[in-house]
PDB file of C-alpha atoms and ligand atoms in Angstrom:
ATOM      1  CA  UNK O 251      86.264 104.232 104.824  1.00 68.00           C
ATOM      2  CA  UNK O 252      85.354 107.596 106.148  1.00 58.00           C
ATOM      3  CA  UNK O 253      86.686 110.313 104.443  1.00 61.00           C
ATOM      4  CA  UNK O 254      87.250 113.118 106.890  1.00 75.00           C
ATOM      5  CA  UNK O 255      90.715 113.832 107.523  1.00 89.00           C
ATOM      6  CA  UNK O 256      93.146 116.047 109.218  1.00 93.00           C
ATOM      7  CA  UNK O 257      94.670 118.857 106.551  1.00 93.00           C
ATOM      8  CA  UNK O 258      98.076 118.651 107.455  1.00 97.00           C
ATOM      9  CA  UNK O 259     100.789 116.301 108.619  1.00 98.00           C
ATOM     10  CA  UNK O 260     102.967 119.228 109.666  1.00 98.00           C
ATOM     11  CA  UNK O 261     105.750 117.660 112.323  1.00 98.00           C
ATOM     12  CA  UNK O 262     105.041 113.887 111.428  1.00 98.00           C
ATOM     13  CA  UNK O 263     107.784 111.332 110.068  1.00 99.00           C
ATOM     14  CA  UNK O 264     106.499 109.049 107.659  1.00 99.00           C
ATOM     15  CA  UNK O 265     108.924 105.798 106.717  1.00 99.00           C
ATOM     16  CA  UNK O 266     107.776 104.454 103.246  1.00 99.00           C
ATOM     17  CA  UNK O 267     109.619 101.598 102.556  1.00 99.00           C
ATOM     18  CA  UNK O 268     109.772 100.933  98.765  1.00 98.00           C
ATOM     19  CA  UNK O 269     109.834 104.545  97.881  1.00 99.00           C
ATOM     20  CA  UNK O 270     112.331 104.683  95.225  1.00 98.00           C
ATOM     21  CA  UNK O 271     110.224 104.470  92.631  1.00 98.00           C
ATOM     22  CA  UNK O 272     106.889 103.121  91.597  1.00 98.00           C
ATOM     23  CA  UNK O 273     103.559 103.423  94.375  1.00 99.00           C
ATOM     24  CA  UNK O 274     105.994 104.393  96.900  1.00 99.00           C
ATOM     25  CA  UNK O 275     106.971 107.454  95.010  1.00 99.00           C
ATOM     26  CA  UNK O 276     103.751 108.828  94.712  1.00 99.00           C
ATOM     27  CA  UNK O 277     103.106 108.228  98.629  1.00 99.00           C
ATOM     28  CA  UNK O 278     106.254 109.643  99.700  1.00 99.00           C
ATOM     29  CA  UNK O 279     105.102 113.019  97.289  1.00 98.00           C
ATOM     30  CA  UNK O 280     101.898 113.069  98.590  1.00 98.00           C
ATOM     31  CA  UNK O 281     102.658 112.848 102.072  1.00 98.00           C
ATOM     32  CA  UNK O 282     105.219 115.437 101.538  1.00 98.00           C
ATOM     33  CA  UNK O 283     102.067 117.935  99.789  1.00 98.00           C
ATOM     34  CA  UNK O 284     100.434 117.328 103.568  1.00 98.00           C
ATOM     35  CA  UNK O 285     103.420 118.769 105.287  1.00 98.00           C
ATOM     36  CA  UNK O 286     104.674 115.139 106.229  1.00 98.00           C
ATOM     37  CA  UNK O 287     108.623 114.647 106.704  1.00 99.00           C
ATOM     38  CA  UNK O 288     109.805 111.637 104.936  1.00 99.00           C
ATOM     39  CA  UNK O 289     112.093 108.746 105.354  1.00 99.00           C
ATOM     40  CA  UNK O 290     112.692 107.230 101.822  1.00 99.00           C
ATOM     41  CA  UNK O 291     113.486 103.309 101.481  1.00 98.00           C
ATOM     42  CA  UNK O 292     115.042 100.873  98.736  1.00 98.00           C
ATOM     43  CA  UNK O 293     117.590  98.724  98.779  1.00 98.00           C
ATOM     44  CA  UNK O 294     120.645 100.707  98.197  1.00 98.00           C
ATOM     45  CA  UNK O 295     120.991 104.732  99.001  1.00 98.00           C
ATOM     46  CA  UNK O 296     121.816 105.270  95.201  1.00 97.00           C
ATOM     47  CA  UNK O 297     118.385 104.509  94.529  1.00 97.00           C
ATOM     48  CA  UNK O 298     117.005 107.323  96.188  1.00 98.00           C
ATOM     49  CA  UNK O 299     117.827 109.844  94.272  1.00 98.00           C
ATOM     50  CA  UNK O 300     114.704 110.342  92.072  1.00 98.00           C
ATOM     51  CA  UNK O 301     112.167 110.637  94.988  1.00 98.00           C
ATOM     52  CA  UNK O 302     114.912 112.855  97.018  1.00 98.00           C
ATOM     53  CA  UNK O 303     114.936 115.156  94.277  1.00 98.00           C
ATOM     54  CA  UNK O 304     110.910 115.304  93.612  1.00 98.00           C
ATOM     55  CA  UNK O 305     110.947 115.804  97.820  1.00 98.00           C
ATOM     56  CA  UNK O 306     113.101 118.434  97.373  1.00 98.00           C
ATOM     57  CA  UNK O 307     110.085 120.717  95.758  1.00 98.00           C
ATOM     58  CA  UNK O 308     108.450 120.578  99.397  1.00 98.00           C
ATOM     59  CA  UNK O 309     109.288 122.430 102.375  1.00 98.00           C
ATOM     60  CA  UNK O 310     109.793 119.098 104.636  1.00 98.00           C
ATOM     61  CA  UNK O 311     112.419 116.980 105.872  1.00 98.00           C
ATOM     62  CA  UNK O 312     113.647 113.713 103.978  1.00 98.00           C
ATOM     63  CA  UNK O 313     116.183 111.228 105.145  1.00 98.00           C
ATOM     64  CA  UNK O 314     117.129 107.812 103.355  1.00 98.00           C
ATOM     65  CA  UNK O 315     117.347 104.283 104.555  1.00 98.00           C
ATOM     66  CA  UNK O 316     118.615 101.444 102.556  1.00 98.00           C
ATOM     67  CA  UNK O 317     117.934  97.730 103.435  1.00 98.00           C
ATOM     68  CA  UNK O 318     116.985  94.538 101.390  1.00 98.00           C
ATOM     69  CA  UNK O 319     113.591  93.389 103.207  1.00 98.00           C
ATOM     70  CA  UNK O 320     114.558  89.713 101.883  1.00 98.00           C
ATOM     71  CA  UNK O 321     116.896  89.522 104.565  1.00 98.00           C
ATOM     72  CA  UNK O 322     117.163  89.633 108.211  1.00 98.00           C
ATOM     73  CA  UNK O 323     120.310  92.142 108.173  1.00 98.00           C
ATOM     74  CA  UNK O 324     118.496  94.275 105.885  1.00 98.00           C
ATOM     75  CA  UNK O 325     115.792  95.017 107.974  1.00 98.00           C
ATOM     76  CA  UNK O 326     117.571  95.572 111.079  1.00 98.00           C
ATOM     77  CA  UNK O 327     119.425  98.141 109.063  1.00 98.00           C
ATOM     78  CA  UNK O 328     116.093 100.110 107.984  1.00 98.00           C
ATOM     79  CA  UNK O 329     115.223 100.242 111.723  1.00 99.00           C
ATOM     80  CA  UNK O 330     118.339 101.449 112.743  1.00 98.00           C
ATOM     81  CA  UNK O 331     118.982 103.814 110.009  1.00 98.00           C
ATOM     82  CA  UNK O 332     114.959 105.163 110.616  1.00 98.00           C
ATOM     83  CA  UNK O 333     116.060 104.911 114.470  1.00 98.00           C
ATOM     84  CA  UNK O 334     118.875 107.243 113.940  1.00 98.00           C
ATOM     85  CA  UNK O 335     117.892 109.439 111.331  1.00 98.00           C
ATOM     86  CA  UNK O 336     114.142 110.408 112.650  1.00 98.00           C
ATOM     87  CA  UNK O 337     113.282 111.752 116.102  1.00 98.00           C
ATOM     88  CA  UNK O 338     110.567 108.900 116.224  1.00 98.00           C
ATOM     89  CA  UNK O 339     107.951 107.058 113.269  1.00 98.00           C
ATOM     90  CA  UNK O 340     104.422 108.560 113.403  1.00 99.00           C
ATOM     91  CA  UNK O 341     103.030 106.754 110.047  1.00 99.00           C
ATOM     92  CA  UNK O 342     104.618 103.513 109.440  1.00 99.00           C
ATOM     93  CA  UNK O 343     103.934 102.707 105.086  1.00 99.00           C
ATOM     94  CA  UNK O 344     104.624  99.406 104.435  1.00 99.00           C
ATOM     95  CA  UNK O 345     104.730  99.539 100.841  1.00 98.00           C
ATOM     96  CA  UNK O 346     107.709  97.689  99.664  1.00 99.00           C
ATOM     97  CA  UNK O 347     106.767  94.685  98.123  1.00 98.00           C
ATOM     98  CA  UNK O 348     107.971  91.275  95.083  1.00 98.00           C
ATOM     99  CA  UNK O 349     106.041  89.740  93.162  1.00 98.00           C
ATOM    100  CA  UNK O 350     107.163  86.242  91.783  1.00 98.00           C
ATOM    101  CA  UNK O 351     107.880  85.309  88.468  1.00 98.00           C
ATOM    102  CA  UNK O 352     104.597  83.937  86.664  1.00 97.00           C
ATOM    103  CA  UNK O 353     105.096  79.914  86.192  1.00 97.00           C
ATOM    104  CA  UNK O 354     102.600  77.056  86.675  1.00 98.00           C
ATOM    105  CA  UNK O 355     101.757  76.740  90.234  1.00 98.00           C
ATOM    106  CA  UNK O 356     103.408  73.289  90.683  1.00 98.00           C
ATOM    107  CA  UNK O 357     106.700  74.263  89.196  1.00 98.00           C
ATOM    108  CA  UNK O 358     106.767  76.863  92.097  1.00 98.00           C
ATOM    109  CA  UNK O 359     109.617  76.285  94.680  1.00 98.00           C
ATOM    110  CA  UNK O 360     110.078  76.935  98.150  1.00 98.00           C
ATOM    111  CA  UNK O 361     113.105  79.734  97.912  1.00 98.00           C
ATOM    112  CA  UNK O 362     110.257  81.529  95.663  1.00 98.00           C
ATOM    113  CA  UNK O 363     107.485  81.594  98.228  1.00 98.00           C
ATOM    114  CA  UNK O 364     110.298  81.698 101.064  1.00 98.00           C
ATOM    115  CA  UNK O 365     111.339  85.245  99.161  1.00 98.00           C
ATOM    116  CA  UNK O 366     108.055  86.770  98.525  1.00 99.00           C
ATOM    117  CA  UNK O 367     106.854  86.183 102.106  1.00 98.00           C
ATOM    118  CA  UNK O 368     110.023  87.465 103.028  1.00 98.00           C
ATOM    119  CA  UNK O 369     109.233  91.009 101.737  1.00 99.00           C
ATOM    120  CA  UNK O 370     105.935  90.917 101.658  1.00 99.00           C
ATOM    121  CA  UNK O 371     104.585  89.732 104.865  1.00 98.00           C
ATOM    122  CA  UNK O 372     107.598  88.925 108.021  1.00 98.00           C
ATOM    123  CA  UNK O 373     109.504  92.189 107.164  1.00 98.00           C
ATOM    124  CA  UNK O 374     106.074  94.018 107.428  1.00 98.00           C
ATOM    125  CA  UNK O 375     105.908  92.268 110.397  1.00 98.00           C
ATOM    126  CA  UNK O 376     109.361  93.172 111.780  1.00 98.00           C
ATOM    127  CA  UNK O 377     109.056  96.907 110.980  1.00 99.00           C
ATOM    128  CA  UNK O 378     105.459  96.971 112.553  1.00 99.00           C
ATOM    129  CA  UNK O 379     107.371  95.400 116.000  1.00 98.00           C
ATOM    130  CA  UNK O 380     109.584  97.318 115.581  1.00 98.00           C
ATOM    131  CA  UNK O 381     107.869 101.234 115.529  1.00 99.00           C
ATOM    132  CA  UNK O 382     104.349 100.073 116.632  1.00 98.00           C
ATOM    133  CA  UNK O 383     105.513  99.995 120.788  1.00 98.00           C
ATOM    134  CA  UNK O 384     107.009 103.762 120.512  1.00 98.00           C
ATOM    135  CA  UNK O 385     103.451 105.299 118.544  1.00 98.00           C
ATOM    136  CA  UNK O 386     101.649 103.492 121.631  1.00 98.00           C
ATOM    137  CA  UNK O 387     103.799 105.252 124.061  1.00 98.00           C
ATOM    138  CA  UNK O 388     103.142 108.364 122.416  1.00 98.00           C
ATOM    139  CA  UNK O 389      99.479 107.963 121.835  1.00 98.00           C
ATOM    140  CA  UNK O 390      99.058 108.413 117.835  1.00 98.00           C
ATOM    141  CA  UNK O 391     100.476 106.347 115.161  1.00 98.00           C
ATOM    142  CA  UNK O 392      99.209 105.453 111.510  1.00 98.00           C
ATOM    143  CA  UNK O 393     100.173 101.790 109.987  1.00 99.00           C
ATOM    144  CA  UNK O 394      99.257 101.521 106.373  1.00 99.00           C
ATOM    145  CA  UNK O 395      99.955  97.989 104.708  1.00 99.00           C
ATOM    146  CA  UNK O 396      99.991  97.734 100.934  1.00 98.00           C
ATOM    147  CA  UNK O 397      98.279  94.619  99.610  1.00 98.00           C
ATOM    148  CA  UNK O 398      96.569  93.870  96.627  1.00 98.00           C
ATOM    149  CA  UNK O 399      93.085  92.863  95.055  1.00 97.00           C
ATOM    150  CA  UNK O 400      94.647  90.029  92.993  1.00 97.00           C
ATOM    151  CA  UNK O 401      92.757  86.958  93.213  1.00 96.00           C
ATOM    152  CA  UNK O 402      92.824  83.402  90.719  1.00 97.00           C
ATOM    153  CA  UNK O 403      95.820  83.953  89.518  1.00 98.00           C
ATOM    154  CA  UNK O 404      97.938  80.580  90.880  1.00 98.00           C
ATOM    155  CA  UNK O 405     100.953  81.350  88.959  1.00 98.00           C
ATOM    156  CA  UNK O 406     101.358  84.580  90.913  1.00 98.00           C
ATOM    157  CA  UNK O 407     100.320  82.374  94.338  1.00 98.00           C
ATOM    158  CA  UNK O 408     102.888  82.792  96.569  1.00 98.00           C
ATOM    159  CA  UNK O 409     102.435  86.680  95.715  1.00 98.00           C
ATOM    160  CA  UNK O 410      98.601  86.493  96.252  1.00 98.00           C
ATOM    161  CA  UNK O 411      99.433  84.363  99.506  1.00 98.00           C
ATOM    162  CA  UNK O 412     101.523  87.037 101.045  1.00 98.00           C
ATOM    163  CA  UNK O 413      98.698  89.545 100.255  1.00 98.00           C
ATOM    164  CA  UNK O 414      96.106  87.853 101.897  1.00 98.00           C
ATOM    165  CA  UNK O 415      98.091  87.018 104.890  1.00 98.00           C
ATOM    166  CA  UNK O 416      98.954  91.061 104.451  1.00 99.00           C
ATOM    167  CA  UNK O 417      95.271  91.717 104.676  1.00 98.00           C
ATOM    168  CA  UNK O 418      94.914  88.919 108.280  1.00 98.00           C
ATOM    169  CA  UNK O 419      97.815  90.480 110.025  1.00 98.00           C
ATOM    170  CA  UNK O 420      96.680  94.111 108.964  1.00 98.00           C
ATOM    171  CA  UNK O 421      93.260  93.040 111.079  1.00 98.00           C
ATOM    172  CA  UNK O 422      94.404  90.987 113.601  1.00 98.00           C
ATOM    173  CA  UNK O 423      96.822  93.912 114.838  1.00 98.00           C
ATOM    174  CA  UNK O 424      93.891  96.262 114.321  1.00 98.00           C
ATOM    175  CA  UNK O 425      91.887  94.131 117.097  1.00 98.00           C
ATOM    176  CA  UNK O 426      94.947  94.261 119.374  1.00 98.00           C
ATOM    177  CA  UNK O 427      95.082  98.214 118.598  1.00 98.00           C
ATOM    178  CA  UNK O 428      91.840  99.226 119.175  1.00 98.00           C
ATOM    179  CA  UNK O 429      90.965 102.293 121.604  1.00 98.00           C
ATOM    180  CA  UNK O 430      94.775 103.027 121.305  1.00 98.00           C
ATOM    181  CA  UNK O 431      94.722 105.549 117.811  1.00 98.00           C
ATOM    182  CA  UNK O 432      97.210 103.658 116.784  1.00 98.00           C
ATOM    183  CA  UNK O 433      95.360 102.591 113.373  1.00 98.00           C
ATOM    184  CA  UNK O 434      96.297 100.184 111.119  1.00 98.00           C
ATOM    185  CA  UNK O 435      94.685  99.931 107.613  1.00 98.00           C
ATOM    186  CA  UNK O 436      95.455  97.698 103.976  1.00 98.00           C
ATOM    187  CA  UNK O 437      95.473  99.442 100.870  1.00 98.00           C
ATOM    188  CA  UNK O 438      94.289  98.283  97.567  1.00 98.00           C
ATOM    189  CA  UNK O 439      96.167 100.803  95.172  1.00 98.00           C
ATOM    190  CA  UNK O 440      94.144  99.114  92.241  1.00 98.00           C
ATOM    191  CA  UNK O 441      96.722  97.997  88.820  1.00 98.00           C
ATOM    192  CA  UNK O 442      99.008 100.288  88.281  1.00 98.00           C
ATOM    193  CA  UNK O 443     101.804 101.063  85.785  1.00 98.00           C
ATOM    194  CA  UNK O 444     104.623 100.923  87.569  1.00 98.00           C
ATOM    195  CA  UNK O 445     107.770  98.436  87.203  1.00 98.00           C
ATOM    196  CA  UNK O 446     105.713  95.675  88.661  1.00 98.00           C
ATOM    197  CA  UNK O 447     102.318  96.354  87.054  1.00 98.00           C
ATOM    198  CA  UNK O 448     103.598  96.702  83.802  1.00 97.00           C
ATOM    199  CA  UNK O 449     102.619  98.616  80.953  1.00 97.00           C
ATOM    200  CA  UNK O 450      99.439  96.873  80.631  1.00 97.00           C
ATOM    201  CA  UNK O 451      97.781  97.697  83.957  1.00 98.00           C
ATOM    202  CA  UNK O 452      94.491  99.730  84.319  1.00 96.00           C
ATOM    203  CA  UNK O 453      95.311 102.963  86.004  1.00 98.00           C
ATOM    204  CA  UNK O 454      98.351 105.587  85.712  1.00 98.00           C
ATOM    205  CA  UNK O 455     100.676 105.498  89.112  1.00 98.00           C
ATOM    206  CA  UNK O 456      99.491 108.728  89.942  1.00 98.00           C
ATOM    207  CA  UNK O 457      96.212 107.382  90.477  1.00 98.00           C
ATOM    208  CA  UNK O 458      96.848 106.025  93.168  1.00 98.00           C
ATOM    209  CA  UNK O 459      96.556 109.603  95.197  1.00 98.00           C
ATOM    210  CA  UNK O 460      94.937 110.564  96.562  1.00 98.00           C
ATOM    211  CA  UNK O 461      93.422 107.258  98.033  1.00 98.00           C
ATOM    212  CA  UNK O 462      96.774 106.094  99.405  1.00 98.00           C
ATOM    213  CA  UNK O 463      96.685 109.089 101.701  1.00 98.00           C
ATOM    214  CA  UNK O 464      93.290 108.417 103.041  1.00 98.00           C
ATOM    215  CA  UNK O 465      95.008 105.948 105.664  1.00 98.00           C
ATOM    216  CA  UNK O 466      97.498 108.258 106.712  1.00 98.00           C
ATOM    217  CA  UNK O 467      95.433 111.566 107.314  1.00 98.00           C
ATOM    218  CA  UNK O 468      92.900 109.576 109.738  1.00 98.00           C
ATOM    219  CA  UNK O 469      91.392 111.865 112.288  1.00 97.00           C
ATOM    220  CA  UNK O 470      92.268 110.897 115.797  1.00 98.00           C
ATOM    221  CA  UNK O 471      90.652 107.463 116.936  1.00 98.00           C
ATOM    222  CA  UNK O 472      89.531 107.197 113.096  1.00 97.00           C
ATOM    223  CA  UNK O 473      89.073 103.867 111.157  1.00 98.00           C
ATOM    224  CA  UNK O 474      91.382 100.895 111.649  1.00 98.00           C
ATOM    225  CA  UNK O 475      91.447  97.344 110.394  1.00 98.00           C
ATOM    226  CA  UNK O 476      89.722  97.990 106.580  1.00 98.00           C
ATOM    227  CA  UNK O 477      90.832  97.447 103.385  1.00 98.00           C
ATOM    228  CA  UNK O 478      90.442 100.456 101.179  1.00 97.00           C
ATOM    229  CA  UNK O 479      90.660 100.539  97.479  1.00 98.00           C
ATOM    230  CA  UNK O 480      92.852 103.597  96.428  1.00 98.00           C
ATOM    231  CA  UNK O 481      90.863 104.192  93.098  1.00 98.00           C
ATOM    232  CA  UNK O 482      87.775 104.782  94.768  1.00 98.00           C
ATOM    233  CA  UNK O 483      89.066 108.260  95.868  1.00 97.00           C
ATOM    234  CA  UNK O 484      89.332 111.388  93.333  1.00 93.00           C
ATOM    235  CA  UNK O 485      90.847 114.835  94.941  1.00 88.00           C
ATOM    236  CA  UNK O 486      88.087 117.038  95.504  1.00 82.00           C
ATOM    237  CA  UNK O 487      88.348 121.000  94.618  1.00 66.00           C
TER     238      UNK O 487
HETATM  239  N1  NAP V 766     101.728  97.930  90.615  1.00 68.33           N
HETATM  240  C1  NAP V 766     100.579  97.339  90.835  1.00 68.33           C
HETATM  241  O1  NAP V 766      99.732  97.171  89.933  1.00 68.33           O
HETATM  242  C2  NAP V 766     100.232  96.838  92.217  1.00 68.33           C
HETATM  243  C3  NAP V 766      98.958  96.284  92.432  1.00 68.33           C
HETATM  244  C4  NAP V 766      98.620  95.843  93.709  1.00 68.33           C
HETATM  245  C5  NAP V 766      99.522  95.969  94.745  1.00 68.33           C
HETATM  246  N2  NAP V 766     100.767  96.500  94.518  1.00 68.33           N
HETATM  247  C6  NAP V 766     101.689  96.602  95.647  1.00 68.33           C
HETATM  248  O2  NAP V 766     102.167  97.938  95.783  1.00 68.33           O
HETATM  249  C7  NAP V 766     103.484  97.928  96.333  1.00 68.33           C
HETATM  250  C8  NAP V 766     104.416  98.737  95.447  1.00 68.33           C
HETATM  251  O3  NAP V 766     104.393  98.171  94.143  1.00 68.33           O
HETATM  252  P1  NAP V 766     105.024  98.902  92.870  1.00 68.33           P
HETATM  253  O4  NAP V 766     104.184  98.523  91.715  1.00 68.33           O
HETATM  254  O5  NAP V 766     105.286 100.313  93.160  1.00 68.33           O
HETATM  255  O6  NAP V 766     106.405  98.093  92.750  1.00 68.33           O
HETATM  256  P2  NAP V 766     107.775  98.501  92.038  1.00 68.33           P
HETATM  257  O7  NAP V 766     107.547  99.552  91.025  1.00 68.33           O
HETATM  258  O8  NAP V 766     108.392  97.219  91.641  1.00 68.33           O
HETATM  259  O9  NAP V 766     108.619  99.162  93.248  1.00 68.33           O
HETATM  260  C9  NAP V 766     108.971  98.347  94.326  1.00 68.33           C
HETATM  261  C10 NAP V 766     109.623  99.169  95.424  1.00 68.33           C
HETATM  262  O10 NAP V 766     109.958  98.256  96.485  1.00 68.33           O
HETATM  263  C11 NAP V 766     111.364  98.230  96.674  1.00 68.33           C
HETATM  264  N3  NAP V 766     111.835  96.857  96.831  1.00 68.33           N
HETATM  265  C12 NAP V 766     111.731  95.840  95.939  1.00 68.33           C
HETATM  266  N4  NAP V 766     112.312  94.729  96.433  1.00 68.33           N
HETATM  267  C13 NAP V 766     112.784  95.059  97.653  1.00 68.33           C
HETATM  268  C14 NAP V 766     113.496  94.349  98.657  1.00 68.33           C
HETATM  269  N5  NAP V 766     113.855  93.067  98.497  1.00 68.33           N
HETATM  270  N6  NAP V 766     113.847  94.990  99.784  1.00 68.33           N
HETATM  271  C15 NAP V 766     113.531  96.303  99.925  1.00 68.33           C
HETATM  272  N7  NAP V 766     112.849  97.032  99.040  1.00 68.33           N
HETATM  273  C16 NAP V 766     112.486  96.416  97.908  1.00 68.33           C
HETATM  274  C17 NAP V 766     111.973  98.875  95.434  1.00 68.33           C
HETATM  275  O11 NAP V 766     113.155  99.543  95.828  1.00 68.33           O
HETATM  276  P3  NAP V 766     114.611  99.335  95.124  1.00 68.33           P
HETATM  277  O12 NAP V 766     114.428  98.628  93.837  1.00 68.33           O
HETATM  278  O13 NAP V 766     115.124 100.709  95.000  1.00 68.33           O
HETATM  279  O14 NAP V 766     115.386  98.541  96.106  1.00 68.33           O
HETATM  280  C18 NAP V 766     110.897  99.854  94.993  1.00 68.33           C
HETATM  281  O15 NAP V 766     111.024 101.088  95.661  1.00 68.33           O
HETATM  282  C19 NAP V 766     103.867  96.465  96.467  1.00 68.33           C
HETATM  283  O16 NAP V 766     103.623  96.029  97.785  1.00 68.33           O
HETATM  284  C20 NAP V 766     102.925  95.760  95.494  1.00 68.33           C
HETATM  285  O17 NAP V 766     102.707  94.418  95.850  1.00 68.33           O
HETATM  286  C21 NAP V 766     101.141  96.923  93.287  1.00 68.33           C
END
């Protein structure tokens, strides 16, 4: 992906769902170093409190929305609670995201692949119905959808299932976008340490910036529908 950008998000509201802790974190904090007001997103409010406080270091705006993604209710709750608590959403960051526990691929049940496409994939889909008619309207919107590079691992299927259909949606909406600067782009953020990478995994969390930004600070009528691999950006002096 082309790397020229805009240097600030000054006025934008960003809603990064899954921003508790983990990926999320780091986006919300590095959209908050380009000037971009934030809407954090977990579950529960309590939970909040980590990134709130790291926010607090940045002259922006920060609201909270709580909502369980698994469920129908919970989602309508993270629109309305983004609906009231933001003038509009300019960068939508689907970032929340489950991964199933490992077992042999025939021992997997429905409820498990029901949940993880739950989160992963129809609440994506929900949110991005939701917010993607008002950027239209206004001319300028930025969807970023976090998927994955995983790939022959069956025990983690219904996981790897949700982020390839993650990666189809991200370009079929990119197709129906196009001419509109409403972009829409996936993000590898490579295997991180985080409470769903493990301790194992390649790369520190905070690698993950500043690639996960590149989506976000797209010039006007910039790239849409790619897949871009967070580690292959370093910050530049
Ligand atoms: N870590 C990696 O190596 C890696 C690699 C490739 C892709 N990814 C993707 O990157 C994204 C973030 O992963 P991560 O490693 O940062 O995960 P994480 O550390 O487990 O954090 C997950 C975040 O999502 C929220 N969340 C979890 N379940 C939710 C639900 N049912 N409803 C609403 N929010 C929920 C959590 O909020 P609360 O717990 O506060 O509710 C938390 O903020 C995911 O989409 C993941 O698939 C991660």
């Amino acid at each position: 992906m082309n790397t020229r950008s805009v240097d600030t998000l000054a006025g934008r509201w960003a809603l990064v769902t899954g921003s508790t802790r983990g990926i999320g974190q780091q986006i919300a904090l590095g959209l908050a170093e380009f000037d971009c007001n934030v809407i954090v997103h977990g579950r529960r409010s309590a939970h909040a409190g980590e990134t709130l406080h790291l926010l607090s270091e940045y002259a922006v705006e920060t609201a909270v929305v709580a909502g369980d993604l698994a469920t129908r209710a919970g989602v309508r709750s993270v629109i309305r609670g983004a609906e009231k608590r933001a003038p509009r959403i300019d960068i939508l960051y689907n970032n929340a995201g489950i991964q199933n526990a490992w077992q042999p691929v025939w021992e997997i049940e429905r409820p498990t692949w029901q949940e993880t496409l739950d989160v992963n994939l129809f609440a994506m889909v929900e949110l991005t119905n939701a917010f993607a008619p008002g950027m239209l309207e206004r001319g300028y919107g930025r969807i970023v959808n976090t998927s994955s590079g995983i790939r022959d691992i069956p025990e983690l299927a219904p996981y790897s299932v949700s982020k390839a259909a993650v990666d189809k949606y991200s370009t079929d909406l990119a197709a129906e976008l196009e001419g509109t600067n409403v972009l829409v782009n996936a993000l590898d953020p490579g295997w991180l340490s985080t409470d769903m990478g493990g301790p194992n995994a390649d790369h520190d969390v905070t690698t993950v910036l500043p690639g996960a930004l590149v989506p976000a600070l797209l010039p006007d009528f910039g790239a849409s529908g790619e897949k871009l691999l967070a580690q292959e950006y370093e910050w530049s002096d």
